Amino acid sequence: MSSIIQLLPDHVANQIAAGEVVQRPASVVKELMENAVDAKATDIKLVIKDAGKSLVQVIDNGLGMNVTDARLCFERHATSKIRHAEDLFSLHTKGFRGEALASIAAIAHVEMKTKQDQEELGSQIIIEGSKFVSQEASVLPKGTSFAVKNLFFNIPARRNFLKSDTVEYRHIIDEFQRVALAHANIHFTFYHNGSEMFNLPASSLRQRVVNIFSGKTNEKLVPVEEETEIVTIKGFVGKPEFAKKNRSEQFFFVNDRFIKSGYLHHAVMAAYDGILKDGAQPSYFLYLSVPPNTIDINIHPTKTEIKFDDEQALYAILRAAIKHSLGQFNVAPVLDFDRDANLDTPYHYKDVEGAIPTIQVDGNFNPFSDDKVNKHYSNYKKPEPTASWESLYVGLKHDTEVITDMGDFSFESEEVTGSLFNEEEVEHAVQNTYQIHKKYIVSPIKSGMVIVDQQRAHQRVLYEQFLMNMTMHQASSQQLLFPLDLFFSTTELELIEELKLSLVNTGFVFDETAHDHVVISGIPVNVTESEVSLVLEQLLSDLQDGIPNSSFSQNDVIAKSMAKSLAVKTGTALTIKEQENLVNGLFACKDPNVSPFQKPTFITMRVEDIDKKFAV
């Protein structure tokens, strides 16, 4: 009987390994940029085309490789980072497994150019799907250039699973930002389809955060610093009033490696307890330095999750450090232009000590004395007697002409000629709706009563209004006297630019779209000026996972997001007229039974059902 178990060929093993290492173009970006950082580069360029599907190229000025290493780096488990298993617990570099380049070369066309500083010539290697094509000497600058073309060209099924260019591009930006934030001392440049997206010179940590997220990021950063035997913490957290609805500005770095940790995130949220609105997410950029032997990096294929030796102590230190920083921020002096200047101390009294007031007590004072003026009022001067108030009216009755003959005067008729409501309607006007706990609206119907959820009902009404306006291009705008200048990060501006046409169809008018802000001069008629930033922030949060390809799906997502933001919330008191309009508007909808998010908007109770409740 022949053997069943066989060893896999190298090219098949590499393709299987690529399933863990390379899930999308962003995975290639991460691996290549981390290799460039490990090569001690001070200038790293990232060039991508078609969201990385056609080209991902990373160029650095690092140490480079000699001829032998250039060939050997594409072998599986070939690494310069570790020699023994114990080295896994004393890592000071990014990559260490030696699978990345072999996995990338198995599923793409790879061209590598590398040269060491002391060498006269460098090496140029071309590999296609694990197949070695050529290696030759070339005149090259110091450093390494990796060009990865036609990703998944030999695995069409994997290529078909890739998302749209917009989604893949956003994942690439995320990976680029993580590496750039971890290494503020390196100059990073990012090009997409020939356009420069980021140019981040070497700078301080605070400046790196501001350069990446632009806008008014500098205003909302609160520094955090703490040094203990267990961990050293530095970085920044955001002021509570700048909290967002999404987690796009939350970064943890442990020993300059980006990680995800729900446990540490909970520590941050605990520090913000009581000062954040419901559903709000604070921004934070926190850098933790711990001894390498107290963490285990090798527990997750993407190395974004690590295991700490003493998580509880780390939790307590992080929470206390952030609370301390937020406390310092709250007591810091600020410029208050709304203060009352009359309460300030006059300048000529600035250095004068206040006199202690003296109190004189009259022991002989008797409050029950019949004297009109007590003796203890020694300094009191009795006012001079003035004429009686009656004298003001002396002679008035004699000077006033009394009109007795009314024949020559005519008065406007006070007869009511018409009424807005008929007397019959006024007499029989009855309140048809009632609000319960500022959440439900009850209205009687022939068979019993209907109970409407005011928030879900309003969502349905607004959703159908927005969807119709965008479909029919009939949206009305209200022009703003002073245009709004709203600041966003580069990623958010990319989303707004793609959604611009759909937003214009809802009633927004954009005057300008710059690299870090947009200027809005018109807004939809049912949106107030103060709600604009909330609406756009909610929309960007809902589209974190990508923008639908079809225009109808885009309109649907935008209409749902705006309806969610603008709908009347639970806990809002409504007037009788507002209640009636909401109920009438709901039942005028095409689908009044459910909200845009497929939740029931109302329930009905028949009289028979109520009777059963009272049955003995």
PDB file of N, CA and C in Angstrom, residues 24-27 29 46 48 50-53 163-178 190 192 197-198 213 244 246-249 251 489-499 537 539-548:
ATOM      1  N   ARG A  24      -4.154  40.795   1.949  1.00  0.00           N
ATOM      2  CA  ARG A  24      -4.536  41.878   1.037  1.00  0.00           C
ATOM      3  C   ARG A  24      -3.312  42.738   0.780  1.00  0.00           C
ATOM      4  N   PRO A  25      -3.380  43.700  -0.134  1.00  0.00           N
ATOM      5  CA  PRO A  25      -2.208  44.555  -0.411  1.00  0.00           C
ATOM      6  C   PRO A  25      -1.648  45.238   0.831  1.00  0.00           C
ATOM      7  N   ALA A  26      -2.520  45.572   1.769  1.00  0.00           N
ATOM      8  CA  ALA A  26      -2.040  46.235   2.990  1.00  0.00           C
ATOM      9  C   ALA A  26      -1.070  45.348   3.763  1.00  0.00           C
ATOM     10  N   SER A  27      -1.235  44.023   3.673  1.00  0.00           N
ATOM     11  CA  SER A  27      -0.310  43.111   4.355  1.00  0.00           C
ATOM     12  C   SER A  27       1.089  43.226   3.775  1.00  0.00           C
ATOM     13  N   VAL A  29       2.309  45.914   2.296  1.00  0.00           N
ATOM     14  CA  VAL A  29       2.809  47.215   2.745  1.00  0.00           C
ATOM     15  C   VAL A  29       3.396  47.103   4.149  1.00  0.00           C
ATOM     16  N   LEU A  46       6.802  54.926  -0.004  1.00  0.00           N
ATOM     17  CA  LEU A  46       5.809  53.913  -0.358  1.00  0.00           C
ATOM     18  C   LEU A  46       5.088  54.375  -1.617  1.00  0.00           C
ATOM     19  N   ILE A  48       2.190  53.088  -4.451  1.00  0.00           N
ATOM     20  CA  ILE A  48       1.184  52.078  -4.789  1.00  0.00           C
ATOM     21  C   ILE A  48       0.378  52.534  -6.002  1.00  0.00           C
ATOM     22  N   ASP A  50      -3.383  51.457  -8.090  1.00  0.00           N
ATOM     23  CA  ASP A  50      -4.647  50.704  -8.062  1.00  0.00           C
ATOM     24  C   ASP A  50      -4.849  50.036  -6.711  1.00  0.00           C
ATOM     25  N   ALA A  51      -4.671  50.827  -5.652  1.00  0.00           N
ATOM     26  CA  ALA A  51      -4.861  50.352  -4.277  1.00  0.00           C
ATOM     27  C   ALA A  51      -3.977  49.149  -3.970  1.00  0.00           C
ATOM     28  N   GLY A  52      -2.820  49.072  -4.603  1.00  0.00           N
ATOM     29  CA  GLY A  52      -1.867  48.008  -4.321  1.00  0.00           C
ATOM     30  C   GLY A  52      -2.062  46.753  -5.139  1.00  0.00           C
ATOM     31  N   LYS A  53      -3.113  46.682  -5.921  1.00  0.00           N
ATOM     32  CA  LYS A  53      -3.357  45.470  -6.712  1.00  0.00           C
ATOM     33  C   LYS A  53      -2.377  45.368  -7.867  1.00  0.00           C
ATOM     34  N   LYS A 163     -11.539  43.467  -1.798  1.00  0.00           N
ATOM     35  CA  LYS A 163     -12.631  44.445  -1.814  1.00  0.00           C
ATOM     36  C   LYS A 163     -12.365  45.496  -2.887  1.00  0.00           C
ATOM     37  N   SER A 164     -13.209  46.518  -2.904  1.00  0.00           N
ATOM     38  CA  SER A 164     -13.055  47.604  -3.870  1.00  0.00           C
ATOM     39  C   SER A 164     -11.760  48.361  -3.609  1.00  0.00           C
ATOM     40  N   ASP A 165     -11.344  49.149  -4.600  1.00  0.00           N
ATOM     41  CA  ASP A 165     -10.110  49.930  -4.454  1.00  0.00           C
ATOM     42  C   ASP A 165     -10.184  50.871  -3.255  1.00  0.00           C
ATOM     43  N   THR A 166     -11.361  51.418  -3.013  1.00  0.00           N
ATOM     44  CA  THR A 166     -11.511  52.348  -1.892  1.00  0.00           C
ATOM     45  C   THR A 166     -11.226  51.662  -0.569  1.00  0.00           C
ATOM     46  N   VAL A 167     -11.778  50.465  -0.396  1.00  0.00           N
ATOM     47  CA  VAL A 167     -11.580  49.733   0.864  1.00  0.00           C
ATOM     48  C   VAL A 167     -10.117  49.315   1.012  1.00  0.00           C
ATOM     49  N   GLU A 168      -9.542  48.766  -0.049  1.00  0.00           N
ATOM     50  CA  GLU A 168      -8.150  48.327   0.028  1.00  0.00           C
ATOM     51  C   GLU A 168      -7.206  49.500   0.256  1.00  0.00           C
ATOM     52  N   TYR A 169      -7.501  50.624  -0.348  1.00  0.00           N
ATOM     53  CA  TYR A 169      -6.672  51.823  -0.161  1.00  0.00           C
ATOM     54  C   TYR A 169      -6.721  52.292   1.292  1.00  0.00           C
ATOM     55  N   ARG A 170      -7.899  52.213   1.910  1.00  0.00           N
ATOM     56  CA  ARG A 170      -8.024  52.634   3.301  1.00  0.00           C
ATOM     57  C   ARG A 170      -7.238  51.700   4.222  1.00  0.00           C
ATOM     58  N   HIS A 171      -7.222  50.415   3.914  1.00  0.00           N
ATOM     59  CA  HIS A 171      -6.421  49.484   4.718  1.00  0.00           C
ATOM     60  C   HIS A 171      -4.931  49.790   4.578  1.00  0.00           C
ATOM     61  N   ILE A 172      -4.513  50.179   3.384  1.00  0.00           N
ATOM     62  CA  ILE A 172      -3.105  50.542   3.176  1.00  0.00           C
ATOM     63  C   ILE A 172      -2.757  51.791   3.985  1.00  0.00           C
ATOM     64  N   ILE A 173      -3.652  52.767   3.976  1.00  0.00           N
ATOM     65  CA  ILE A 173      -3.413  53.986   4.763  1.00  0.00           C
ATOM     66  C   ILE A 173      -3.284  53.641   6.244  1.00  0.00           C
ATOM     67  N   ASP A 174      -4.130  52.739   6.726  1.00  0.00           N
ATOM     68  CA  ASP A 174      -4.056  52.335   8.136  1.00  0.00           C
ATOM     69  C   ASP A 174      -2.687  51.760   8.471  1.00  0.00           C
ATOM     70  N   GLU A 175      -2.183  50.857   7.616  1.00  0.00           N
ATOM     71  CA  GLU A 175      -0.874  50.256   7.882  1.00  0.00           C
ATOM     72  C   GLU A 175       0.241  51.291   7.793  1.00  0.00           C
ATOM     73  N   PHE A 176       0.149  52.191   6.820  1.00  0.00           N
ATOM     74  CA  PHE A 176       1.163  53.245   6.676  1.00  0.00           C
ATOM     75  C   PHE A 176       1.183  54.136   7.915  1.00  0.00           C
ATOM     76  N   GLN A 177       0.010  54.515   8.392  1.00  0.00           N
ATOM     77  CA  GLN A 177      -0.062  55.391   9.564  1.00  0.00           C
ATOM     78  C   GLN A 177       0.505  54.715  10.800  1.00  0.00           C
ATOM     79  N   ARG A 178       0.252  53.415  10.947  1.00  0.00           N
ATOM     80  CA  ARG A 178       0.751  52.706  12.133  1.00  0.00           C
ATOM     81  C   ARG A 178       2.276  52.690  12.175  1.00  0.00           C
ATOM     82  N   PHE A 190       4.411  58.936   0.874  1.00  0.00           N
ATOM     83  CA  PHE A 190       3.411  57.992   0.375  1.00  0.00           C
ATOM     84  C   PHE A 190       2.831  58.540  -0.927  1.00  0.00           C
ATOM     85  N   HIS A 192       0.189  57.594  -4.246  1.00  0.00           N
ATOM     86  CA  HIS A 192      -0.873  56.716  -4.761  1.00  0.00           C
ATOM     87  C   HIS A 192      -1.257  57.179  -6.158  1.00  0.00           C
ATOM     88  N   MET A 197       0.329  61.628  -1.260  1.00  0.00           N
ATOM     89  CA  MET A 197      -0.719  61.639  -0.249  1.00  0.00           C
ATOM     90  C   MET A 197      -0.181  62.079   1.113  1.00  0.00           C
ATOM     91  N   PHE A 198       1.024  61.649   1.469  1.00  0.00           N
ATOM     92  CA  PHE A 198       1.644  62.016   2.744  1.00  0.00           C
ATOM     93  C   PHE A 198       3.105  62.347   2.499  1.00  0.00           C
ATOM     94  N   PHE A 213      -2.775  63.429  10.935  1.00  0.00           N
ATOM     95  CA  PHE A 213      -4.222  63.640  11.068  1.00  0.00           C
ATOM     96  C   PHE A 213      -4.630  65.083  10.806  1.00  0.00           C
ATOM     97  N   LYS A 244     -14.847  61.104  19.146  1.00  0.00           N
ATOM     98  CA  LYS A 244     -15.560  60.745  17.922  1.00  0.00           C
ATOM     99  C   LYS A 244     -16.479  59.559  18.177  1.00  0.00           C
ATOM    100  N   ASN A 246     -16.265  56.917  16.147  1.00  0.00           N
ATOM    101  CA  ASN A 246     -15.541  55.736  15.668  1.00  0.00           C
ATOM    102  C   ASN A 246     -14.179  55.660  16.360  1.00  0.00           C
ATOM    103  N   ARG A 247     -13.482  54.550  16.109  1.00  0.00           N
ATOM    104  CA  ARG A 247     -12.212  54.308  16.789  1.00  0.00           C
ATOM    105  C   ARG A 247     -11.032  54.477  15.832  1.00  0.00           C
ATOM    106  N   SER A 248     -11.161  55.417  14.905  1.00  0.00           N
ATOM    107  CA  SER A 248     -10.138  55.594  13.878  1.00  0.00           C
ATOM    108  C   SER A 248      -8.871  56.248  14.411  1.00  0.00           C
ATOM    109  N   GLU A 249      -8.924  56.877  15.571  1.00  0.00           N
ATOM    110  CA  GLU A 249      -7.751  57.572  16.123  1.00  0.00           C
ATOM    111  C   GLU A 249      -7.368  56.966  17.463  1.00  0.00           C
ATOM    112  N   PHE A 251      -4.558  54.304  19.009  1.00  0.00           N
ATOM    113  CA  PHE A 251      -3.333  53.576  18.684  1.00  0.00           C
ATOM    114  C   PHE A 251      -2.586  53.201  19.963  1.00  0.00           C
ATOM    115  N   SER A 489      -9.383  64.358   8.943  1.00  0.00           N
ATOM    116  CA  SER A 489      -8.122  63.716   8.606  1.00  0.00           C
ATOM    117  C   SER A 489      -8.094  63.391   7.112  1.00  0.00           C
ATOM    118  N   THR A 490      -6.931  63.000   6.618  1.00  0.00           N
ATOM    119  CA  THR A 490      -6.772  62.699   5.195  1.00  0.00           C
ATOM    120  C   THR A 490      -7.698  61.566   4.761  1.00  0.00           C
ATOM    121  N   THR A 491      -7.794  60.527   5.581  1.00  0.00           N
ATOM    122  CA  THR A 491      -8.662  59.398   5.247  1.00  0.00           C
ATOM    123  C   THR A 491     -10.118  59.826   5.167  1.00  0.00           C
ATOM    124  N   GLU A 492     -10.552  60.628   6.116  1.00  0.00           N
ATOM    125  CA  GLU A 492     -11.947  61.080   6.133  1.00  0.00           C
ATOM    126  C   GLU A 492     -12.251  61.977   4.945  1.00  0.00           C
ATOM    127  N   LEU A 493     -11.283  62.811   4.557  1.00  0.00           N
ATOM    128  CA  LEU A 493     -11.506  63.679   3.396  1.00  0.00           C
ATOM    129  C   LEU A 493     -11.626  62.870   2.114  1.00  0.00           C
ATOM    130  N   GLU A 494     -10.891  61.763   2.031  1.00  0.00           N
ATOM    131  CA  GLU A 494     -11.024  60.884   0.863  1.00  0.00           C
ATOM    132  C   GLU A 494     -12.457  60.347   0.759  1.00  0.00           C
ATOM    133  N   LEU A 495     -13.026  59.942   1.884  1.00  0.00           N
ATOM    134  CA  LEU A 495     -14.399  59.438   1.885  1.00  0.00           C
ATOM    135  C   LEU A 495     -15.390  60.529   1.495  1.00  0.00           C
ATOM    136  N   ILE A 496     -15.199  61.719   2.060  1.00  0.00           N
ATOM    137  CA  ILE A 496     -16.115  62.822   1.748  1.00  0.00           C
ATOM    138  C   ILE A 496     -16.048  63.168   0.269  1.00  0.00           C
ATOM    139  N   GLU A 497     -14.844  63.132  -0.301  1.00  0.00           N
ATOM    140  CA  GLU A 497     -14.687  63.447  -1.718  1.00  0.00           C
ATOM    141  C   GLU A 497     -15.446  62.441  -2.585  1.00  0.00           C
ATOM    142  N   GLU A 498     -15.406  61.161  -2.199  1.00  0.00           N
ATOM    143  CA  GLU A 498     -16.113  60.149  -2.980  1.00  0.00           C
ATOM    144  C   GLU A 498     -17.625  60.260  -2.822  1.00  0.00           C
ATOM    145  N   LEU A 499     -18.062  60.746  -1.668  1.00  0.00           N
ATOM    146  CA  LEU A 499     -19.499  60.860  -1.406  1.00  0.00           C
ATOM    147  C   LEU A 499     -20.050  62.234  -1.751  1.00  0.00           C
ATOM    148  N   GLU A 537     -19.855  63.251  10.857  1.00  0.00           N
ATOM    149  CA  GLU A 537     -19.076  62.327  11.685  1.00  0.00           C
ATOM    150  C   GLU A 537     -19.760  60.967  11.761  1.00  0.00           C
ATOM    151  N   LEU A 539     -21.787  59.737   9.535  1.00  0.00           N
ATOM    152  CA  LEU A 539     -21.687  59.144   8.200  1.00  0.00           C
ATOM    153  C   LEU A 539     -20.321  58.493   7.990  1.00  0.00           C
ATOM    154  N   LEU A 540     -19.253  59.189   8.385  1.00  0.00           N
ATOM    155  CA  LEU A 540     -17.910  58.625   8.241  1.00  0.00           C
ATOM    156  C   LEU A 540     -17.741  57.391   9.110  1.00  0.00           C
ATOM    157  N   SER A 541     -18.369  57.395  10.278  1.00  0.00           N
ATOM    158  CA  SER A 541     -18.308  56.225  11.150  1.00  0.00           C
ATOM    159  C   SER A 541     -19.020  55.032  10.522  1.00  0.00           C
ATOM    160  N   ASP A 542     -20.167  55.275   9.891  1.00  0.00           N
ATOM    161  CA  ASP A 542     -20.923  54.185   9.273  1.00  0.00           C
ATOM    162  C   ASP A 542     -20.228  53.626   8.042  1.00  0.00           C
ATOM    163  N   LEU A 543     -19.326  54.411   7.445  1.00  0.00           N
ATOM    164  CA  LEU A 543     -18.660  53.975   6.216  1.00  0.00           C
ATOM    165  C   LEU A 543     -17.218  53.544   6.471  1.00  0.00           C
ATOM    166  N   GLN A 544     -16.889  53.203   7.722  1.00  0.00           N
ATOM    167  CA  GLN A 544     -15.528  52.771   8.028  1.00  0.00           C
ATOM    168  C   GLN A 544     -15.149  51.495   7.276  1.00  0.00           C
ATOM    169  N   ASP A 545     -16.143  50.661   7.006  1.00  0.00           N
ATOM    170  CA  ASP A 545     -15.854  49.387   6.336  1.00  0.00           C
ATOM    171  C   ASP A 545     -15.893  49.493   4.815  1.00  0.00           C
ATOM    172  N   GLY A 546     -16.085  50.703   4.309  1.00  0.00           N
ATOM    173  CA  GLY A 546     -16.048  50.868   2.856  1.00  0.00           C
ATOM    174  C   GLY A 546     -17.325  51.457   2.294  1.00  0.00           C
ATOM    175  N   ILE A 547     -17.198  52.017   1.090  1.00  0.00           N
ATOM    176  CA  ILE A 547     -18.321  52.638   0.398  1.00  0.00           C
ATOM    177  C   ILE A 547     -18.882  51.649  -0.611  1.00  0.00           C
ATOM    178  N   PRO A 548     -20.204  51.436  -0.629  1.00  0.00           N
ATOM    179  CA  PRO A 548     -20.784  50.537  -1.643  1.00  0.00           C
ATOM    180  C   PRO A 548     -20.484  51.022  -3.053  1.00  0.00           C
TER     181      PRO A 548
END
